[in-house]
Amino acid sequence: KGKKAPKKNVWDARLSKAEKYMQPVWSHGQRVYARYQDKRDGSMSTNDQIKRANIFYANVNTLKESLFNSLPAADVSSLHKGDSDDVARVAGLIMQRGLDYEIQCADDFKGAVRAAILDRLVPGLGQVWLRFEMETDEQGAPLAGTEQIFIDQVYWEDFLYQPARNWASVKWVAR
């Protein structure tokens, strides 16, 4: 017998618990972002002769450029190098070309990855999600030419997950 989907109020409780769990993370991330953007209060110094440098900003931008300075190239290879399986070789080439096409032609692959890297370096929680969409006919079969893959950068304050002691114990994520 299949499991029934949890009721709406169960999900409301789960999301509320996750938001409460993430609140300190979000508060800390906002303070770190303010430091990155050099939003200092006026009490730091009013003397125009004192120059302050935001080393954190410079360091993050240096790391950001070293982590991602060009689009990646897909590399699909066989787990067993000695095999001369032509079907596996051709399947690997098809996969590699498909990945390269998506990387090169995705609407905002570069922008999503850059934003996720910045969110990882500053508040510590950066990610991209891939989404597949298609149109179907009345029987549920995909219509030719309607399948698309989208890459979405998930803003660090929009990400929720089940509170757990380690990532392997997390059963759900949300945005």
PDB file of C-alpha atoms in Angstrom:
ATOM      1  CA  LYS A   1       0.000   0.000   0.000  1.00  0.00           C
ATOM      2  CA  GLY A   2       1.262   3.458  -0.892  1.00  0.00           C
ATOM      3  CA  LYS A   3       1.863   6.150   1.686  1.00  0.00           C
ATOM      4  CA  LYS A   4      -0.589   9.011   1.829  1.00  0.00           C
ATOM      5  CA  ALA A   5       0.691  12.536   1.367  1.00  0.00           C
ATOM      6  CA  PRO A   6       0.851  14.539   4.617  1.00  0.00           C
ATOM      7  CA  LYS A   7      -2.002  16.963   5.142  1.00  0.00           C
ATOM      8  CA  LYS A   8      -1.608  20.708   4.680  1.00  0.00           C
ATOM      9  CA  ASN A   9      -1.428  21.462   8.398  1.00  0.00           C
ATOM     10  CA  VAL A  10       1.417  18.931   8.764  1.00  0.00           C
ATOM     11  CA  TRP A  11       3.403  20.790   6.110  1.00  0.00           C
ATOM     12  CA  ASP A  12       2.565  24.138   7.704  1.00  0.00           C
ATOM     13  CA  ALA A  13       4.011  22.839  10.984  1.00  0.00           C
ATOM     14  CA  ARG A  14       7.123  21.474   9.231  1.00  0.00           C
ATOM     15  CA  LEU A  15       7.735  24.740   7.390  1.00  0.00           C
ATOM     16  CA  SER A  16       7.165  26.773  10.556  1.00  0.00           C
ATOM     17  CA  LYS A  17       9.673  24.607  12.450  1.00  0.00           C
ATOM     18  CA  ALA A  18      12.214  24.978   9.640  1.00  0.00           C
ATOM     19  CA  GLU A  19      11.767  28.763   9.557  1.00  0.00           C
ATOM     20  CA  LYS A  20      12.312  28.945  13.317  1.00  0.00           C
ATOM     21  CA  TYR A  21      15.419  26.754  12.939  1.00  0.00           C
ATOM     22  CA  MET A  22      16.789  28.934  10.109  1.00  0.00           C
ATOM     23  CA  GLN A  23      16.106  32.303  11.793  1.00  0.00           C
ATOM     24  CA  PRO A  24      19.551  32.530  13.506  1.00  0.00           C
ATOM     25  CA  VAL A  25      21.222  31.562  10.217  1.00  0.00           C
ATOM     26  CA  TRP A  26      19.331  34.292   8.370  1.00  0.00           C
ATOM     27  CA  SER A  27      20.119  36.898  11.043  1.00  0.00           C
ATOM     28  CA  HIS A  28      23.812  36.056  10.958  1.00  0.00           C
ATOM     29  CA  GLY A  29      23.810  36.058   7.144  1.00  0.00           C
ATOM     30  CA  GLN A  30      22.240  39.528   7.064  1.00  0.00           C
ATOM     31  CA  ARG A  31      24.961  40.842   9.386  1.00  0.00           C
ATOM     32  CA  VAL A  32      27.668  39.256   7.230  1.00  0.00           C
ATOM     33  CA  TYR A  33      26.134  40.721   4.051  1.00  0.00           C
ATOM     34  CA  ALA A  34      26.049  44.168   5.702  1.00  0.00           C
ATOM     35  CA  ARG A  35      29.747  43.786   6.470  1.00  0.00           C
ATOM     36  CA  TYR A  36      30.455  42.666   2.892  1.00  0.00           C
ATOM     37  CA  GLN A  37      28.590  45.713   1.541  1.00  0.00           C
ATOM     38  CA  ASP A  38      30.455  47.869   4.088  1.00  0.00           C
ATOM     39  CA  LYS A  39      27.300  49.200   5.721  1.00  0.00           C
ATOM     40  CA  ARG A  40      28.950  50.511   8.855  1.00  0.00           C
ATOM     41  CA  ASP A  41      27.156  52.673  11.334  1.00  0.00           C
ATOM     42  CA  GLY A  42      28.224  56.283  11.799  1.00  0.00           C
ATOM     43  CA  SER A  43      29.888  55.592  15.150  1.00  0.00           C
ATOM     44  CA  MET A  44      32.881  53.893  13.539  1.00  0.00           C
ATOM     45  CA  SER A  45      34.597  57.069  12.450  1.00  0.00           C
ATOM     46  CA  THR A  46      33.569  60.521  11.395  1.00  0.00           C
ATOM     47  CA  ASN A  47      37.106  61.678  10.740  1.00  0.00           C
ATOM     48  CA  ASP A  48      37.620  62.100   6.986  1.00  0.00           C
ATOM     49  CA  GLN A  49      41.367  61.562   7.349  1.00  0.00           C
ATOM     50  CA  ILE A  50      40.936  57.916   8.400  1.00  0.00           C
ATOM     51  CA  LYS A  51      40.594  55.656   5.383  1.00  0.00           C
ATOM     52  CA  ARG A  52      39.109  52.218   5.853  1.00  0.00           C
ATOM     53  CA  ALA A  53      39.449  49.346   3.444  1.00  0.00           C
ATOM     54  CA  ASN A  54      36.926  46.537   3.279  1.00  0.00           C
ATOM     55  CA  ILE A  55      39.284  43.559   3.121  1.00  0.00           C
ATOM     56  CA  PHE A  56      36.364  41.140   3.401  1.00  0.00           C
ATOM     57  CA  TYR A  57      34.852  42.571   0.194  1.00  0.00           C
ATOM     58  CA  ALA A  58      38.178  42.341  -1.641  1.00  0.00           C
ATOM     59  CA  ASN A  59      38.816  38.797  -0.406  1.00  0.00           C
ATOM     60  CA  VAL A  60      35.340  37.565  -1.394  1.00  0.00           C
ATOM     61  CA  ASN A  61      35.654  39.053  -4.882  1.00  0.00           C
ATOM     62  CA  THR A  62      39.086  37.469  -5.346  1.00  0.00           C
ATOM     63  CA  LEU A  63      37.751  34.071  -4.271  1.00  0.00           C
ATOM     64  CA  LYS A  64      34.639  34.499  -6.413  1.00  0.00           C
ATOM     65  CA  GLU A  65      36.701  35.039  -9.549  1.00  0.00           C
ATOM     66  CA  SER A  66      39.030  32.146  -8.751  1.00  0.00           C
ATOM     67  CA  LEU A  67      36.084  29.775  -8.238  1.00  0.00           C
ATOM     68  CA  PHE A  68      34.251  30.692 -11.430  1.00  0.00           C
ATOM     69  CA  ASN A  69      35.838  32.617 -14.259  1.00  0.00           C
ATOM     70  CA  SER A  70      34.460  30.751 -17.273  1.00  0.00           C
ATOM     71  CA  LEU A  71      31.777  28.262 -18.183  1.00  0.00           C
ATOM     72  CA  PRO A  72      32.632  24.643 -17.339  1.00  0.00           C
ATOM     73  CA  ALA A  73      33.054  21.928 -19.939  1.00  0.00           C
ATOM     74  CA  ALA A  74      31.229  18.655 -19.381  1.00  0.00           C
ATOM     75  CA  ASP A  75      33.393  15.544 -19.081  1.00  0.00           C
ATOM     76  CA  VAL A  76      31.545  12.241 -19.295  1.00  0.00           C
ATOM     77  CA  SER A  77      33.729   9.158 -19.106  1.00  0.00           C
ATOM     78  CA  SER A  78      33.333   5.454 -18.497  1.00  0.00           C
ATOM     79  CA  LEU A  79      33.874   4.073 -15.023  1.00  0.00           C
ATOM     80  CA  HIS A  80      35.690   1.079 -16.513  1.00  0.00           C
ATOM     81  CA  LYS A  81      38.349   2.536 -18.821  1.00  0.00           C
ATOM     82  CA  GLY A  82      39.393  -0.767 -20.418  1.00  0.00           C
ATOM     83  CA  ASP A  83      35.964  -1.571 -21.849  1.00  0.00           C
ATOM     84  CA  SER A  84      35.514  -1.145 -25.580  1.00  0.00           C
ATOM     85  CA  ASP A  85      31.723  -0.955 -25.389  1.00  0.00           C
ATOM     86  CA  ASP A  86      30.602   1.130 -28.370  1.00  0.00           C
ATOM     87  CA  VAL A  87      27.074   1.615 -26.994  1.00  0.00           C
ATOM     88  CA  ALA A  88      28.439   3.041 -23.713  1.00  0.00           C
ATOM     89  CA  ARG A  89      30.887   5.264 -25.600  1.00  0.00           C
ATOM     90  CA  VAL A  90      28.146   6.707 -27.820  1.00  0.00           C
ATOM     91  CA  ALA A  91      25.803   7.144 -24.843  1.00  0.00           C
ATOM     92  CA  GLY A  92      28.574   9.025 -23.035  1.00  0.00           C
ATOM     93  CA  LEU A  93      29.130  11.298 -26.032  1.00  0.00           C
ATOM     94  CA  ILE A  94      25.399  12.044 -26.248  1.00  0.00           C
ATOM     95  CA  MET A  95      25.302  12.889 -22.543  1.00  0.00           C
ATOM     96  CA  GLN A  96      28.405  15.072 -22.788  1.00  0.00           C
ATOM     97  CA  ARG A  97      27.053  16.997 -25.774  1.00  0.00           C
ATOM     98  CA  GLY A  98      23.685  17.441 -24.074  1.00  0.00           C
ATOM     99  CA  LEU A  99      25.346  18.820 -20.938  1.00  0.00           C
ATOM    100  CA  ASP A 100      27.582  21.141 -22.964  1.00  0.00           C
ATOM    101  CA  TYR A 101      24.549  22.410 -24.873  1.00  0.00           C
ATOM    102  CA  GLU A 102      22.618  23.134 -21.674  1.00  0.00           C
ATOM    103  CA  ILE A 103      25.599  24.906 -20.092  1.00  0.00           C
ATOM    104  CA  GLN A 104      26.196  27.068 -23.162  1.00  0.00           C
ATOM    105  CA  CYS A 105      22.549  27.772 -24.013  1.00  0.00           C
ATOM    106  CA  ALA A 106      20.803  27.991 -20.630  1.00  0.00           C
ATOM    107  CA  ASP A 107      19.170  31.395 -20.195  1.00  0.00           C
ATOM    108  CA  ASP A 108      21.224  32.473 -17.205  1.00  0.00           C
ATOM    109  CA  PHE A 109      23.602  29.672 -16.249  1.00  0.00           C
ATOM    110  CA  LYS A 110      26.524  32.015 -15.659  1.00  0.00           C
ATOM    111  CA  GLY A 111      24.471  34.501 -13.635  1.00  0.00           C
ATOM    112  CA  ALA A 112      22.916  31.791 -11.466  1.00  0.00           C
ATOM    113  CA  VAL A 113      26.279  30.190 -10.701  1.00  0.00           C
ATOM    114  CA  ARG A 114      27.918  33.549  -9.925  1.00  0.00           C
ATOM    115  CA  ALA A 115      25.076  34.488  -7.553  1.00  0.00           C
ATOM    116  CA  ALA A 116      25.224  31.088  -5.841  1.00  0.00           C
ATOM    117  CA  ILE A 117      28.987  31.409  -5.348  1.00  0.00           C
ATOM    118  CA  LEU A 118      28.545  34.862  -3.804  1.00  0.00           C
ATOM    119  CA  ASP A 119      25.841  33.504  -1.493  1.00  0.00           C
ATOM    120  CA  ARG A 120      28.164  30.652  -0.518  1.00  0.00           C
ATOM    121  CA  LEU A 121      31.101  32.947   0.206  1.00  0.00           C
ATOM    122  CA  VAL A 122      29.217  35.641   2.134  1.00  0.00           C
ATOM    123  CA  PRO A 123      26.348  34.177   4.200  1.00  0.00           C
ATOM    124  CA  GLY A 124      27.493  30.580   3.603  1.00  0.00           C
ATOM    125  CA  LEU A 125      24.493  29.089   1.799  1.00  0.00           C
ATOM    126  CA  GLY A 126      24.596  29.260  -1.990  1.00  0.00           C
ATOM    127  CA  GLN A 127      22.995  26.885  -4.435  1.00  0.00           C
ATOM    128  CA  VAL A 128      21.402  26.415  -7.819  1.00  0.00           C
ATOM    129  CA  TRP A 129      18.471  24.160  -8.588  1.00  0.00           C
ATOM    130  CA  LEU A 130      17.741  22.557 -11.940  1.00  0.00           C
ATOM    131  CA  ARG A 131      14.154  22.277 -13.053  1.00  0.00           C
ATOM    132  CA  PHE A 132      12.671  20.241 -15.896  1.00  0.00           C
ATOM    133  CA  GLU A 133       9.435  21.336 -17.556  1.00  0.00           C
ATOM    134  CA  MET A 134       7.459  19.869 -20.428  1.00  0.00           C
ATOM    135  CA  GLU A 135       4.030  19.942 -21.952  1.00  0.00           C
ATOM    136  CA  THR A 136       2.064  16.716 -22.243  1.00  0.00           C
ATOM    137  CA  ASP A 137      -0.828  15.488 -24.316  1.00  0.00           C
ATOM    138  CA  GLU A 138      -4.083  14.044 -22.934  1.00  0.00           C
ATOM    139  CA  GLN A 139      -2.419  10.664 -22.244  1.00  0.00           C
ATOM    140  CA  GLY A 140       0.480  12.250 -20.349  1.00  0.00           C
ATOM    141  CA  ALA A 141       3.070  11.701 -23.067  1.00  0.00           C
ATOM    142  CA  PRO A 142       5.527  14.567 -23.626  1.00  0.00           C
ATOM    143  CA  LEU A 143       4.900  16.779 -26.645  1.00  0.00           C
ATOM    144  CA  ALA A 144       7.905  16.942 -28.964  1.00  0.00           C
ATOM    145  CA  GLY A 145       9.965  20.101 -28.614  1.00  0.00           C
ATOM    146  CA  THR A 146       8.379  21.262 -25.345  1.00  0.00           C
ATOM    147  CA  GLU A 147      10.937  19.828 -22.919  1.00  0.00           C
ATOM    148  CA  GLN A 148      13.127  22.438 -21.210  1.00  0.00           C
ATOM    149  CA  ILE A 149      15.681  22.539 -18.412  1.00  0.00           C
ATOM    150  CA  PHE A 150      15.944  25.693 -16.297  1.00  0.00           C
ATOM    151  CA  ILE A 151      18.622  26.692 -13.828  1.00  0.00           C
ATOM    152  CA  ASP A 152      17.462  28.711 -10.831  1.00  0.00           C
ATOM    153  CA  GLN A 153      19.646  30.397  -8.255  1.00  0.00           C
ATOM    154  CA  VAL A 154      17.933  29.971  -4.903  1.00  0.00           C
ATOM    155  CA  TYR A 155      18.511  33.037  -2.743  1.00  0.00           C
ATOM    156  CA  TRP A 156      19.989  32.005   0.590  1.00  0.00           C
ATOM    157  CA  GLU A 157      17.072  33.422   2.615  1.00  0.00           C
ATOM    158  CA  ASP A 158      14.539  31.514   0.488  1.00  0.00           C
ATOM    159  CA  PHE A 159      15.979  28.063   1.238  1.00  0.00           C
ATOM    160  CA  LEU A 160      14.483  25.819   3.916  1.00  0.00           C
ATOM    161  CA  TYR A 161      15.240  22.282   4.969  1.00  0.00           C
ATOM    162  CA  GLN A 162      14.175  19.827   7.615  1.00  0.00           C
ATOM    163  CA  PRO A 163      16.135  20.496  10.817  1.00  0.00           C
ATOM    164  CA  ALA A 164      18.554  17.624  11.385  1.00  0.00           C
ATOM    165  CA  ARG A 165      21.895  16.870  13.019  1.00  0.00           C
ATOM    166  CA  ASN A 166      23.548  16.048   9.679  1.00  0.00           C
ATOM    167  CA  TRP A 167      22.709  16.463   6.016  1.00  0.00           C
ATOM    168  CA  ALA A 168      22.194  12.729   5.443  1.00  0.00           C
ATOM    169  CA  SER A 169      19.219  12.858   7.849  1.00  0.00           C
ATOM    170  CA  VAL A 170      17.436  15.660   5.964  1.00  0.00           C
ATOM    171  CA  LYS A 171      14.337  14.265   4.250  1.00  0.00           C
ATOM    172  CA  TRP A 172      13.038  17.378   2.495  1.00  0.00           C
ATOM    173  CA  VAL A 173      14.142  20.789   1.217  1.00  0.00           C
ATOM    174  CA  ALA A 174      12.012  23.719   0.099  1.00  0.00           C
ATOM    175  CA  ARG A 175      12.172  27.189  -1.315  1.00  0.00           C
TER     176      ARG A 175
END
